CSV table of C-alpha atoms and ligand atoms in Angstrom, one decimal:
chain,number,residue,atom,x,y,z
A,1,MET,CA,63.5,6.4,0.2
A,2,THR,CA,61.4,5.8,3.3
A,3,GLU,CA,62.0,6.3,7.1
A,4,THR,CA,60.8,3.9,9.4
A,5,ALA,CA,57.5,4.4,11.7
A,6,ASP,CA,57.4,6.7,14.0
A,7,PRO,CA,54.4,7.2,15.7
A,8,ASN,CA,55.6,10.2,18.1
A,9,ARG,CA,56.9,12.0,14.8
A,10,PRO,CA,56.2,15.5,15.4
A,11,THR,CA,52.6,16.9,14.1
A,12,ASP,CA,54.8,19.2,11.3
A,13,PRO,CA,52.7,19.7,8.2
A,14,ALA,CA,55.9,19.6,6.1
A,15,PHE,CA,57.1,16.3,7.8
A,16,ASP,CA,57.0,13.8,4.7
A,17,PRO,CA,58.0,10.4,5.2
A,18,GLY,CA,57.8,9.2,1.4
A,19,PRO,CA,55.5,6.8,0.1
A,20,ALA,CA,56.1,3.1,0.7
A,21,VAL,CA,56.6,2.4,-3.2
A,22,ALA,CA,58.1,4.8,-5.5
A,23,SER,CA,56.1,4.5,-8.2
A,24,LEU,CA,51.7,3.5,-8.5
A,25,GLU,CA,53.2,1.3,-11.6
A,26,THR,CA,54.6,-1.6,-9.2
A,27,ILE,CA,51.2,-2.2,-7.6
A,28,VAL,CA,49.2,-1.8,-10.8
A,29,SER,CA,51.0,-4.5,-12.4
A,30,LEU,CA,51.2,-6.5,-8.8
A,31,SER,CA,48.0,-6.1,-8.9
A,32,LYS,CA,47.2,-7.2,-12.4
A,33,ARG,CA,49.9,-9.7,-12.8
A,34,ARG,CA,48.7,-12.0,-9.6
A,35,GLY,CA,44.5,-11.0,-10.0
A,36,PHE,CA,44.0,-8.6,-7.7
A,37,ILE,CA,42.5,-6.1,-9.7
A,38,PHE,CA,41.8,-5.8,-13.5
A,39,PRO,CA,40.4,-2.9,-15.6
A,40,SER,CA,37.0,-3.7,-16.2
A,41,SER,CA,35.6,-5.0,-19.7
A,42,GLU,CA,38.9,-5.3,-20.6
A,43,ILE,CA,38.7,-7.4,-23.8
A,44,TYR,CA,36.2,-4.3,-24.9
A,45,GLY,CA,38.8,-1.7,-24.2
A,46,GLY,CA,37.8,-1.2,-20.9
A,47,ILE,CA,35.8,1.4,-19.5
A,48,ASN,CA,37.2,4.4,-17.3
A,49,ALA,CA,37.3,4.6,-13.9
A,50,VAL,CA,35.7,1.0,-12.8
A,51,TRP,CA,37.6,-1.6,-11.9
A,52,ASP,CA,37.4,-5.2,-11.3
A,53,TYR,CA,38.3,-7.1,-8.2
A,54,GLY,CA,40.1,-10.8,-8.9
A,55,PRO,CA,40.3,-14.0,-7.2
A,56,LEU,CA,43.1,-12.2,-4.8
A,57,GLY,CA,41.6,-8.5,-4.5
A,58,VAL,CA,38.0,-9.9,-3.8
A,59,GLU,CA,39.4,-11.8,-0.5
A,60,LEU,CA,41.3,-9.1,-0.2
A,61,LYS,CA,38.3,-6.3,-0.3
A,62,ASN,CA,36.5,-8.6,1.7
A,63,ASN,CA,38.7,-8.8,4.4
A,64,VAL,CA,38.9,-5.6,4.4
A,65,LYS,CA,35.5,-5.0,5.1
A,66,ARG,CA,35.3,-7.6,7.7
A,67,ALA,CA,38.1,-6.1,9.4
A,68,TRP,CA,36.0,-2.6,9.5
A,69,TRP,CA,32.7,-4.4,10.3
A,70,ARG,CA,34.5,-6.1,13.3
A,71,ALA,CA,35.9,-2.8,14.3
A,72,MET,CA,32.6,-0.9,13.8
A,73,VAL,CA,29.6,-2.9,15.0
A,74,GLN,CA,31.2,-6.4,16.4
A,75,GLU,CA,33.1,-5.2,18.9
A,76,ARG,CA,30.8,-2.4,20.1
A,77,ASP,CA,27.3,-2.6,21.9
A,78,ASP,CA,26.1,0.9,20.7
A,79,ILE,CA,26.4,0.1,17.1
A,80,VAL,CA,24.2,-2.1,14.6
A,81,GLY,CA,24.3,-2.5,10.9
A,82,LEU,CA,21.9,-1.9,8.2
A,83,ASP,CA,21.8,-2.5,4.4
A,84,ALA,CA,19.7,0.0,2.4
A,85,GLY,CA,19.0,0.2,-0.9
A,86,ILE,CA,21.1,1.9,-3.8
A,87,LEU,CA,17.8,3.3,-5.4
A,88,MET,CA,16.1,5.6,-3.2
A,89,ALA,CA,12.9,8.1,-3.1
A,90,PRO,CA,14.5,10.9,-5.4
A,91,GLN,CA,13.1,13.1,-3.1
A,92,VAL,CA,15.9,12.1,-0.5
A,93,TRP,CA,18.2,14.0,-2.9
A,94,VAL,CA,16.9,17.0,-2.8
A,95,THR,CA,16.3,17.0,0.6
A,96,SER,CA,19.8,16.1,1.1
A,97,GLY,CA,21.4,18.5,-0.5
A,98,HIS,CA,22.9,16.7,-3.8
A,99,VAL,CA,20.5,17.6,-6.2
A,100,ALA,CA,21.3,21.4,-5.8
A,101,SER,CA,25.1,21.4,-4.5
A,102,PHE,CA,26.7,18.1,-5.0
A,103,SER,CA,29.0,19.1,-7.5
A,104,ASP,CA,32.5,19.7,-8.7
A,105,PRO,CA,34.4,22.8,-10.6
A,106,LEU,CA,34.7,21.9,-13.9
A,107,VAL,CA,36.6,23.6,-16.8
A,108,GLU,CA,36.6,22.5,-20.5
A,109,CYS,CA,39.2,23.2,-23.3
A,110,GLU,CA,37.7,25.0,-26.1
A,111,SER,CA,40.2,23.3,-28.8
A,112,CYS,CA,40.5,19.4,-27.7
A,113,HIS,CA,37.1,19.5,-26.0
A,114,ARG,CA,38.7,17.5,-22.7
A,115,ARG,CA,37.3,18.2,-19.4
A,116,PHE,CA,39.0,18.7,-16.2
A,117,ARG,CA,38.4,19.1,-12.4
A,118,LEU,CA,39.5,22.9,-12.0
A,119,ASP,CA,41.5,22.2,-8.5
A,120,GLU,CA,43.0,19.2,-9.6
A,121,LEU,CA,44.9,21.9,-12.9
A,122,PRO,CA,48.6,22.3,-11.6
A,123,GLY,CA,48.4,25.9,-10.9
A,124,ALA,CA,45.1,25.5,-9.5
A,125,GLU,CA,45.7,23.6,-6.3
A,126,GLY,CA,45.2,24.9,-2.9
A,127,LEU,CA,42.3,27.2,-4.2
A,128,SER,CA,39.6,27.9,-1.6
A,129,GLN,CA,36.0,27.3,-2.4
A,130,THR,CA,35.4,30.7,-3.0
A,131,GLU,CA,38.1,31.2,-5.9
A,132,LEU,CA,36.4,27.7,-7.3
A,133,ARG,CA,33.4,29.7,-8.3
A,134,ASP,CA,34.8,32.5,-9.3
A,135,PRO,CA,34.2,33.1,-13.3
A,136,THR,CA,37.4,35.3,-13.8
A,137,ILE,CA,39.7,32.5,-11.9
A,138,VAL,CA,41.1,30.8,-15.1
A,139,GLU,CA,41.8,34.0,-17.0
A,140,ARG,CA,43.5,35.5,-13.7
A,141,LEU,CA,45.4,32.8,-13.0
A,142,GLY,CA,46.7,32.6,-16.8
A,143,LEU,CA,45.4,28.6,-16.7
A,144,ARG,CA,45.6,26.3,-19.7
A,145,CYS,CA,44.8,22.9,-21.1
A,146,PRO,CA,47.4,20.4,-19.5
A,147,VAL,CA,47.3,18.4,-23.1
A,148,ASP,CA,47.0,20.8,-25.7
A,149,GLN,CA,47.7,24.6,-24.0
A,150,GLY,CA,44.2,25.4,-25.4
A,151,ARG,CA,41.8,28.0,-23.6
A,152,LEU,CA,40.2,26.9,-20.6
A,153,SER,CA,36.6,27.6,-20.5
A,154,GLU,CA,35.1,29.5,-17.3
A,155,PRO,CA,34.6,26.9,-14.3
A,156,ARG,CA,31.1,25.8,-14.0
A,157,ARG,CA,29.4,23.3,-11.5
A,158,PHE,CA,29.0,19.9,-12.4
A,159,ASN,CA,26.7,17.1,-10.8
A,160,LEU,CA,28.1,14.1,-9.7
A,161,MET,CA,25.1,11.8,-9.2
A,162,PHE,CA,24.2,9.4,-11.9
A,163,LYS,CA,20.7,9.3,-13.1
A,164,THR,CA,18.6,6.5,-14.2
A,165,TYR,CA,14.9,5.9,-14.6
A,166,MET,CA,12.7,3.2,-12.8
A,167,GLY,CA,9.8,1.5,-14.4
A,168,PRO,CA,8.9,1.3,-17.6
A,169,VAL,CA,9.1,4.8,-18.4
A,170,GLU,CA,12.1,7.5,-19.2
A,171,ASP,CA,10.7,10.3,-18.5
A,172,ASP,CA,11.4,13.0,-15.3
A,173,ALA,CA,8.5,11.3,-13.1
A,174,ALA,CA,10.7,7.9,-13.4
A,175,LEU,CA,14.3,9.7,-12.8
A,176,VAL,CA,16.3,8.1,-9.8
A,177,TYR,CA,20.0,8.5,-8.7
A,178,LEU,CA,22.7,5.5,-8.0
A,179,ARG,CA,23.3,6.5,-4.5
A,180,PRO,CA,26.3,8.6,-4.2
A,181,GLU,CA,27.5,8.1,-0.7
A,182,THR,CA,25.3,5.6,1.7
A,183,ALA,CA,24.7,7.8,4.5
A,184,GLN,CA,21.1,8.8,3.5
A,185,GLY,CA,20.5,5.3,3.6
A,186,ILE,CA,21.2,5.5,7.1
A,187,TYR,CA,19.3,8.4,8.0
A,188,VAL,CA,16.1,7.6,6.2
A,189,ASN,CA,16.2,4.5,8.5
A,190,PHE,CA,16.9,6.7,11.9
A,191,ARG,CA,13.2,5.6,13.0
A,192,ASN,CA,12.8,2.3,12.0
A,193,VAL,CA,16.7,1.0,13.6
A,194,ARG,CA,16.2,3.0,16.8
A,195,GLU,CA,12.6,1.6,17.6
A,196,THR,CA,13.4,-1.9,16.6
A,197,SER,CA,17.1,-2.2,18.9
A,198,ARG,CA,15.6,-0.1,21.6
A,199,LYS,CA,19.1,1.8,21.4
A,200,LYS,CA,19.8,4.8,23.5
A,201,ILE,CA,21.9,7.6,22.9
A,202,PRO,CA,24.6,7.8,22.1
A,203,PHE,CA,24.4,5.2,19.2
A,204,GLY,CA,25.9,4.5,15.8
A,205,ILE,CA,24.4,2.9,12.3
A,206,ALA,CA,27.0,1.3,10.2
A,207,GLN,CA,26.6,0.3,6.3
A,208,ILE,CA,29.1,-0.8,3.8
A,209,GLY,CA,27.6,-0.5,0.1
A,210,LYS,CA,28.3,0.7,-3.4
A,211,ALA,CA,28.2,4.3,-4.1
A,212,PHE,CA,28.5,6.0,-7.4
A,213,ARG,CA,29.9,9.1,-8.5
A,214,ASN,CA,30.4,10.7,-12.2
A,215,GLU,CA,34.0,11.8,-11.1
A,216,ILE,CA,35.3,14.1,-13.8
A,217,SER,CA,38.7,13.1,-13.1
A,218,PRO,CA,38.9,9.9,-11.8
A,219,GLY,CA,42.3,8.1,-11.9
A,220,ASN,CA,45.2,7.1,-10.0
A,221,PHE,CA,44.3,3.4,-10.2
A,222,VAL,CA,41.4,2.5,-7.6
A,223,PHE,CA,42.3,6.0,-5.6
A,224,ARG,CA,39.1,7.7,-7.6
A,225,MET,CA,36.2,5.6,-9.4
A,226,ARG,CA,33.0,6.4,-10.5
A,227,GLU,CA,31.7,3.3,-8.6
A,228,PHE,CA,33.2,1.9,-5.4
A,229,GLU,CA,32.3,1.1,-2.1
A,230,GLN,CA,32.1,3.2,1.0
A,231,MET,CA,32.3,2.4,4.5
A,232,GLU,CA,29.9,4.6,7.1
A,233,MET,CA,28.9,4.9,10.2
A,234,GLN,CA,26.4,7.2,11.4
A,235,TYR,CA,26.8,8.1,15.4
A,236,PHE,CA,23.9,10.0,17.0
A,237,VAL,CA,24.4,12.0,19.9
A,238,ARG,CA,23.3,14.6,21.9
A,239,PRO,CA,23.9,18.1,20.7
A,240,ALA,CA,26.3,19.3,23.7
A,241,THR,CA,28.8,16.0,23.6
A,242,ALA,CA,29.5,16.2,19.3
A,243,ALA,CA,32.3,18.0,19.4
A,244,ALA,CA,33.8,15.6,22.0
A,245,TYR,CA,32.7,12.3,20.1
A,246,PHE,CA,34.1,14.1,17.1
A,247,GLU,CA,37.4,13.9,18.6
A,248,GLU,CA,37.0,10.6,20.0
A,249,TRP,CA,35.9,8.9,16.3
A,250,ARG,CA,38.8,10.8,14.6
A,251,GLU,CA,41.7,8.8,16.5
A,252,ARG,CA,40.0,5.7,17.0
A,253,ARG,CA,39.6,5.6,12.8
A,254,LYS,CA,43.3,6.6,12.8
A,255,ALA,CA,44.2,4.0,14.9
A,256,TRP,CA,42.3,1.5,13.1
A,257,TYR,CA,44.5,1.5,9.9
A,258,GLU,CA,47.6,1.6,12.3
A,259,ARG,CA,46.2,-1.5,14.0
A,260,TYR,CA,45.9,-3.6,10.7
A,261,GLY,CA,49.5,-2.5,9.6
A,262,VAL,CA,49.5,0.9,7.6
A,263,THR,CA,52.6,2.7,9.2
A,264,PRO,CA,51.7,5.3,11.5
A,265,ALA,CA,53.9,7.8,9.9
A,266,ARG,CA,52.4,7.7,6.4
A,267,LEU,CA,49.1,8.6,8.0
A,268,ARG,CA,47.8,12.2,9.3
A,269,PHE,CA,45.1,14.6,9.9
A,270,ARG,CA,44.1,17.6,8.0
A,271,GLU,CA,41.1,19.9,9.3
A,272,HIS,CA,39.0,21.2,6.6
A,273,ALA,CA,38.9,25.2,6.3
A,274,PRO,CA,36.3,26.9,6.9
A,275,ASP,CA,35.1,27.6,3.1
A,276,GLU,CA,36.0,24.2,2.6
A,277,LEU,CA,33.6,22.8,4.5
A,278,ALA,CA,30.8,20.9,2.8
A,279,HIS,CA,27.2,22.1,3.4
A,280,TYR,CA,26.3,19.9,6.1
A,281,ALA,CA,29.4,20.0,8.2
A,282,LYS,CA,29.8,21.7,11.2
A,283,LYS,CA,33.5,20.8,11.6
A,284,ALA,CA,35.4,18.3,9.2
A,285,VAL,CA,38.9,16.4,9.2
A,286,ASP,CA,40.5,13.9,6.9
A,287,VAL,CA,42.4,11.0,7.7
A,288,GLU,CA,45.2,11.2,5.3
A,289,TYR,CA,47.7,8.6,3.7
A,290,ARG,CA,51.3,9.4,1.8
A,291,PHE,CA,50.5,7.7,-1.3
A,292,PRO,CA,52.9,7.7,-4.0
A,293,PHE,CA,51.2,10.6,-5.8
A,294,GLY,CA,51.0,12.7,-2.6
A,295,TRP,CA,49.2,13.0,0.9
A,296,LYS,CA,45.2,12.3,-0.3
A,297,GLU,CA,42.3,11.7,1.6
A,298,LEU,CA,41.7,7.9,3.4
A,299,GLU,CA,38.5,9.1,5.1
A,300,GLY,CA,36.6,12.1,6.1
A,301,ILE,CA,35.3,12.3,9.7
A,302,HIS,CA,32.0,14.9,9.9
A,303,ASN,CA,30.1,16.3,12.6
A,304,ARG,CA,27.2,17.3,10.8
A,305,GLY,CA,25.2,18.6,13.6
A,306,ASP,CA,21.4,18.2,13.0
A,307,TRP,CA,21.6,19.1,9.4
A,308,ASP,CA,20.6,15.8,8.3
A,309,LEU,CA,17.9,14.6,10.3
A,310,GLY,CA,16.7,17.8,11.0
A,311,ARG,CA,16.1,18.2,7.1
A,312,HIS,CA,14.2,14.6,6.2
A,313,GLN,CA,12.1,15.8,9.1
A,314,GLU,CA,11.4,19.3,7.6
A,315,ALA,CA,11.1,17.6,4.3
A,316,THR,CA,8.7,14.4,5.2
A,317,GLY,CA,6.8,16.2,8.2
A,318,GLU,CA,7.9,13.0,9.9
A,319,ASN,CA,9.0,13.1,14.0
A,320,LEU,CA,13.0,12.5,14.0
A,321,GLU,CA,13.3,13.5,17.5
A,322,TYR,CA,14.8,11.6,20.0
A,323,PHE,CA,13.1,11.0,23.1
A,324,ASP,CA,14.9,11.1,26.2
A,325,GLN,CA,12.6,8.7,28.4
A,326,ALA,CA,14.7,9.2,31.8
A,327,THR,CA,15.0,13.3,31.2
A,328,GLY,CA,11.8,13.7,29.6
A,329,GLU,CA,13.7,15.7,26.9
A,330,ARG,CA,13.0,15.8,23.0
A,331,PHE,CA,16.0,16.9,20.4
A,332,VAL,CA,17.0,16.1,16.6
A,333,PRO,CA,20.4,14.1,17.5
A,334,TRP,CA,23.3,15.7,15.8
A,335,ILE,CA,25.6,13.6,13.8
A,336,VAL,CA,29.2,12.2,13.7
A,337,GLU,CA,29.9,10.4,10.7
A,338,THR,CA,33.3,8.6,9.8
A,339,SER,CA,33.0,7.7,5.9
A,340,ALA,CA,35.6,5.8,4.5
A,341,GLY,CA,35.9,4.1,1.0
A,342,ALA,CA,36.6,0.3,1.2
A,343,ASP,CA,38.8,0.3,-2.1
A,344,ARG,CA,40.7,3.3,-1.0
A,345,ALA,CA,41.3,1.2,2.2
A,346,ALA,CA,42.0,-1.9,0.5
A,347,PHE,CA,44.5,-0.2,-1.9
A,348,THR,CA,46.3,1.8,1.0
A,349,PHE,CA,46.8,-1.8,2.7
A,350,LEU,CA,48.1,-2.9,-0.5
A,351,ILE,CA,50.9,0.3,-1.0
A,352,ASP,CA,51.7,0.3,2.2
A,353,ALA,CA,52.7,-3.5,2.6
A,354,TYR,CA,54.6,-3.9,-0.3
A,355,ARG,CA,58.4,-4.6,0.1
A,356,GLU,CA,61.4,-5.6,-2.0
A,357,GLU,CA,64.3,-7.2,0.3
A,358,GLU,CA,67.7,-8.8,-0.9
A,359,VAL,CA,68.0,-12.5,-0.1
A,360,ARG,CA,71.0,-14.5,-1.1
A,361,GLY,CA,71.3,-12.2,-4.3
A,362,GLU,CA,67.8,-12.0,-5.3
A,363,THR,CA,65.2,-9.8,-4.5
A,364,ARG,CA,62.3,-11.0,-2.7
A,365,VAL,CA,59.0,-9.2,-3.5
A,366,VAL,CA,56.7,-9.6,0.0
A,367,LEU,CA,53.8,-8.2,1.0
A,368,GLY,CA,53.8,-7.7,4.1
A,369,LEU,CA,50.2,-7.8,4.7
A,370,HIS,CA,48.4,-8.2,8.5
A,371,PRO,CA,47.5,-11.8,8.1
A,372,GLU,CA,43.9,-11.2,8.8
A,373,LEU,CA,43.6,-9.0,5.8
A,374,ALA,CA,45.8,-11.2,3.5
A,375,PRO,CA,44.0,-13.2,1.1
A,376,TYR,CA,45.2,-16.5,1.4
A,377,LYS,CA,46.3,-17.5,5.4
A,378,VAL,CA,47.8,-20.6,4.1
A,379,ALA,CA,49.5,-22.0,1.2
A,380,VAL,CA,50.0,-26.4,0.7
A,381,LEU,CA,52.8,-26.7,-1.2
A,382,PRO,CA,54.3,-30.2,-2.6
A,383,LEU,CA,57.9,-30.6,-2.8
A,384,LEU,CA,57.9,-33.1,-5.5
A,385,LYS,CA,54.4,-32.7,-7.4
A,386,ARG,CA,55.1,-36.5,-9.0
A,387,GLN,CA,55.0,-38.3,-5.8
A,388,PRO,CA,51.5,-39.2,-5.6
A,389,ALA,CA,51.7,-40.2,-1.4
A,390,ILE,CA,52.8,-36.6,-1.0
A,391,VAL,CA,50.4,-34.6,-3.3
A,392,GLU,CA,47.4,-36.7,-1.5
A,393,LEU,CA,48.5,-35.4,2.1
A,394,CYS,CA,48.8,-32.0,0.7
A,395,HIS,CA,45.4,-32.7,-0.3
A,396,ARG,CA,44.3,-34.0,3.3
A,397,ILE,CA,46.1,-31.4,4.6
A,398,ARG,CA,44.4,-28.3,3.0
A,399,ASP,CA,40.9,-29.8,3.2
A,400,ASP,CA,41.7,-29.6,7.0
A,401,LEU,CA,42.6,-26.3,7.2
A,402,LYS,CA,39.7,-24.6,4.5
A,403,ARG,CA,37.0,-25.6,7.2
A,404,ASP,CA,38.3,-22.5,9.2
A,405,LEU,CA,40.4,-20.3,6.5
A,406,MET,CA,41.3,-19.4,3.1
A,407,ALA,CA,43.7,-22.2,2.5
A,408,VAL,CA,45.4,-23.0,-1.3
A,409,TYR,CA,47.6,-25.9,-2.8
A,410,ASP,CA,49.9,-25.1,-5.7
A,411,ASP,CA,52.1,-27.5,-7.5
A,412,THR,CA,52.8,-25.3,-10.6
A,413,ALA,CA,56.5,-24.5,-10.2
A,414,SER,CA,59.3,-25.6,-8.3
A,415,ILE,CA,59.3,-25.1,-4.3
A,416,GLY,CA,61.3,-21.8,-4.7
A,417,ARG,CA,59.5,-20.4,-7.0
A,418,LEU,CA,56.1,-21.5,-5.0
A,419,TYR,CA,57.6,-19.7,-2.1
A,420,ARG,CA,58.4,-16.3,-3.7
A,421,ARG,CA,54.7,-16.4,-5.2
A,422,GLN,CA,53.1,-16.4,-2.1
A,423,ASP,CA,55.3,-13.9,-0.3
A,424,GLU,CA,54.3,-11.6,-3.0
A,425,ILE,CA,50.6,-12.1,-2.6
A,426,GLY,CA,51.2,-11.9,1.0
A,427,THR,CA,50.0,-15.5,2.1
A,428,PRO,CA,51.6,-15.2,6.0
A,429,TYR,CA,52.2,-19.4,6.0
A,430,CYS,CA,53.2,-22.2,3.8
A,431,VAL,CA,53.2,-26.1,4.5
A,432,THR,CA,55.3,-27.9,2.3
A,433,VAL,CA,55.0,-31.7,2.3
A,434,ASP,CA,58.2,-33.4,1.7
A,435,VAL,CA,59.3,-37.5,1.0
A,436,GLU,CA,60.3,-37.3,4.7
A,437,SER,CA,56.7,-36.9,5.5
A,438,LEU,CA,55.7,-39.8,4.1
A,439,GLU,CA,57.8,-41.0,7.2
A,440,ASP,CA,57.8,-39.4,10.0
A,441,ARG,CA,54.1,-37.5,9.5
A,442,ALA,CA,55.9,-34.0,9.8
A,443,VAL,CA,55.6,-31.1,7.4
A,444,THR,CA,57.6,-27.8,7.3
A,445,VAL,CA,55.7,-24.4,8.0
A,446,ARG,CA,57.2,-22.0,6.9
A,447,ASP,CA,56.5,-17.9,8.1
A,448,ARG,CA,56.4,-15.5,5.4
A,449,ASP,CA,58.1,-12.8,7.0
A,450,THR,CA,61.0,-14.5,8.9
A,451,MET,CA,61.2,-16.8,6.6
A,452,ARG,CA,61.8,-19.3,9.4
A,453,GLN,CA,60.8,-23.1,8.9
A,454,VAL,CA,60.0,-25.0,11.6
A,455,ARG,CA,58.6,-28.9,11.8
A,456,VAL,CA,55.1,-29.8,12.9
A,457,PRO,CA,53.4,-32.8,13.1
A,458,VAL,CA,50.7,-33.5,10.2
A,459,GLU,CA,48.0,-33.7,12.8
A,460,GLY,CA,49.4,-30.4,14.5
A,461,VAL,CA,49.4,-28.2,11.7
A,462,ARG,CA,45.8,-27.1,11.9
A,463,ALA,CA,46.0,-25.9,15.4
A,464,TYR,CA,49.8,-24.6,15.2
A,465,ILE,CA,48.3,-22.3,11.9
A,466,LEU,CA,45.0,-21.0,14.1
A,467,ASP,CA,47.0,-20.5,17.0
A,468,ALA,CA,49.8,-18.5,15.3
A,469,LEU,CA,47.0,-16.7,13.4
A,470,ALA,CA,45.1,-15.8,16.5
A,471,ALA,CA,48.2,-14.7,18.3
A,472,THR,CA,47.9,-11.8,15.3
A,473,HIS,CA,44.4,-10.7,16.1
A,474,PRO,CA,44.6,-7.1,16.3
B,501,ATP,P1,37.6,13.8,-2.9
B,501,ATP,O1,37.8,14.8,-1.9
B,501,ATP,O2,38.7,12.5,-2.7
B,501,ATP,O3,36.5,13.6,-3.6
B,501,ATP,P2,35.4,13.0,-0.9
B,501,ATP,O4,35.8,14.3,0.5
B,501,ATP,O5,34.1,13.9,-2.0
B,501,ATP,O6,36.5,12.6,-1.7
B,501,ATP,P3,33.5,11.9,0.6
B,501,ATP,O7,32.3,12.4,0.2
B,501,ATP,O8,34.4,12.1,2.4
B,501,ATP,O9,35.0,11.9,-0.6
B,501,ATP,O10,33.8,10.3,0.8
B,501,ATP,C1,34.1,9.5,1.9
B,501,ATP,C2,35.2,8.4,1.6
B,501,ATP,O11,34.5,7.5,0.4
B,501,ATP,C3,36.3,9.1,0.7
B,501,ATP,O12,37.4,9.4,2.1
B,501,ATP,C4,36.7,8.0,0.1
B,501,ATP,O13,37.8,6.7,0.7
B,501,ATP,C5,35.8,7.6,-0.6
B,501,ATP,N1,35.6,8.0,-1.8
B,501,ATP,C6,34.9,8.7,-2.4
B,501,ATP,N2,35.0,9.0,-3.9
B,501,ATP,C7,35.7,8.1,-4.1
B,501,ATP,C8,35.7,7.9,-5.2
B,501,ATP,N3,35.6,8.2,-6.4
B,501,ATP,N4,36.4,6.6,-5.4
B,501,ATP,C9,36.7,5.7,-4.5
B,501,ATP,N5,36.4,6.0,-3.0
B,501,ATP,C10,35.8,7.1,-3.2
């Protein structure tokens, strides 16, 4: 079904390594069964396009966000963090162009009244932006409703921003938007951050946070949601250097996914055609992943020119130029943006880590997650849960471990089942306490990937696990 990773593969657009799992259903059901991701408001019948992260999912997603923050802020001298509000002055979205043009082409079936995103209809994939705006396109291509074959309307633009009202009066003067991207929070704070951090160009501002889009056709599990999280970084540079930084960042961002274990052959770049470019972009490339439903965007890298700061400067009359004390130059910085989805990244790691193996005639499901992303790092398991001394030793070991990392205790099945369960949720190490442990003060540490077991003295377990994890540190 799949090929092994080949980082040196030819950059042939027709190259297809196949997905890591044949059916998305495998991941959806694992997520539900093991507590990664649940449909939101499920006992009320659910709400479309919103998903809730369960006990394991929240750990995975937090670890993804931490890994991103580490690469984008912690390890960099030139990037600082920010956490701006979800609600912003409504004028921000007029200036940014979102009120006028953050829209998708929508068509409606005249008989069943279902609505579709034109560019996702069978027969309309790959249309250019100009064609998607052509009022005759539906008729010319003979497109019909995919559900009941009804006639479809002409495309119209549907704005994806959620609206709400701020304060006790619900009128137009109180209208605010739920941010559809985190980037604008960075632009409007550019001067505050630069002045307080005293960073010199080139420097970046990074932010992780919720974004909301009233997507016409959400779907494919957490791939496209109406409420999701973004991890965005805006890198402010001299205009003449933007093209070079764009190249640098696209390579660096692709390498980040590989560093955390995504099969290199299932990642590729796709450059946007000139008529596909967003209103702000000079150049854009997507990092794409081979999902079970095809090659799709994982992250966007954009050269935004001086569009953002230039527009905000013009709209507010505030000076957002950068002054270079060394050369005496003043200019509006250009921006190279890396824009990733935390949910889409977590989803990708989950899919790419999934594997099924034959072990002694049985199928073993393993989530080969990078240890840093794994929800739990260690499970402490008793061989005999009816022996109080064994259980007590388990708790002592777990208490010792949990000061440093996520460690769980589980005694709800036989040891074989407990191992399988931890394999299936990606726990890199299991520590098992048996009868002999009470005598020799040693326990068994089992490795998820090799299934190799080693005997480690009780007092040395913590150091053994921490060293093993440190060795996998990318
Ligand atoms: P698409 O073409 O898939 O609608 P986009 O080009 O509008 O995506 P961007 O605006 O570049 O996406 O957003 C940056 C990143 O945010 C995406 O690469 C993706 O990881 C994430 N993202 C965007 N929309 C959603 C969504 N509806 N659900 C989950 N993640 C999303």
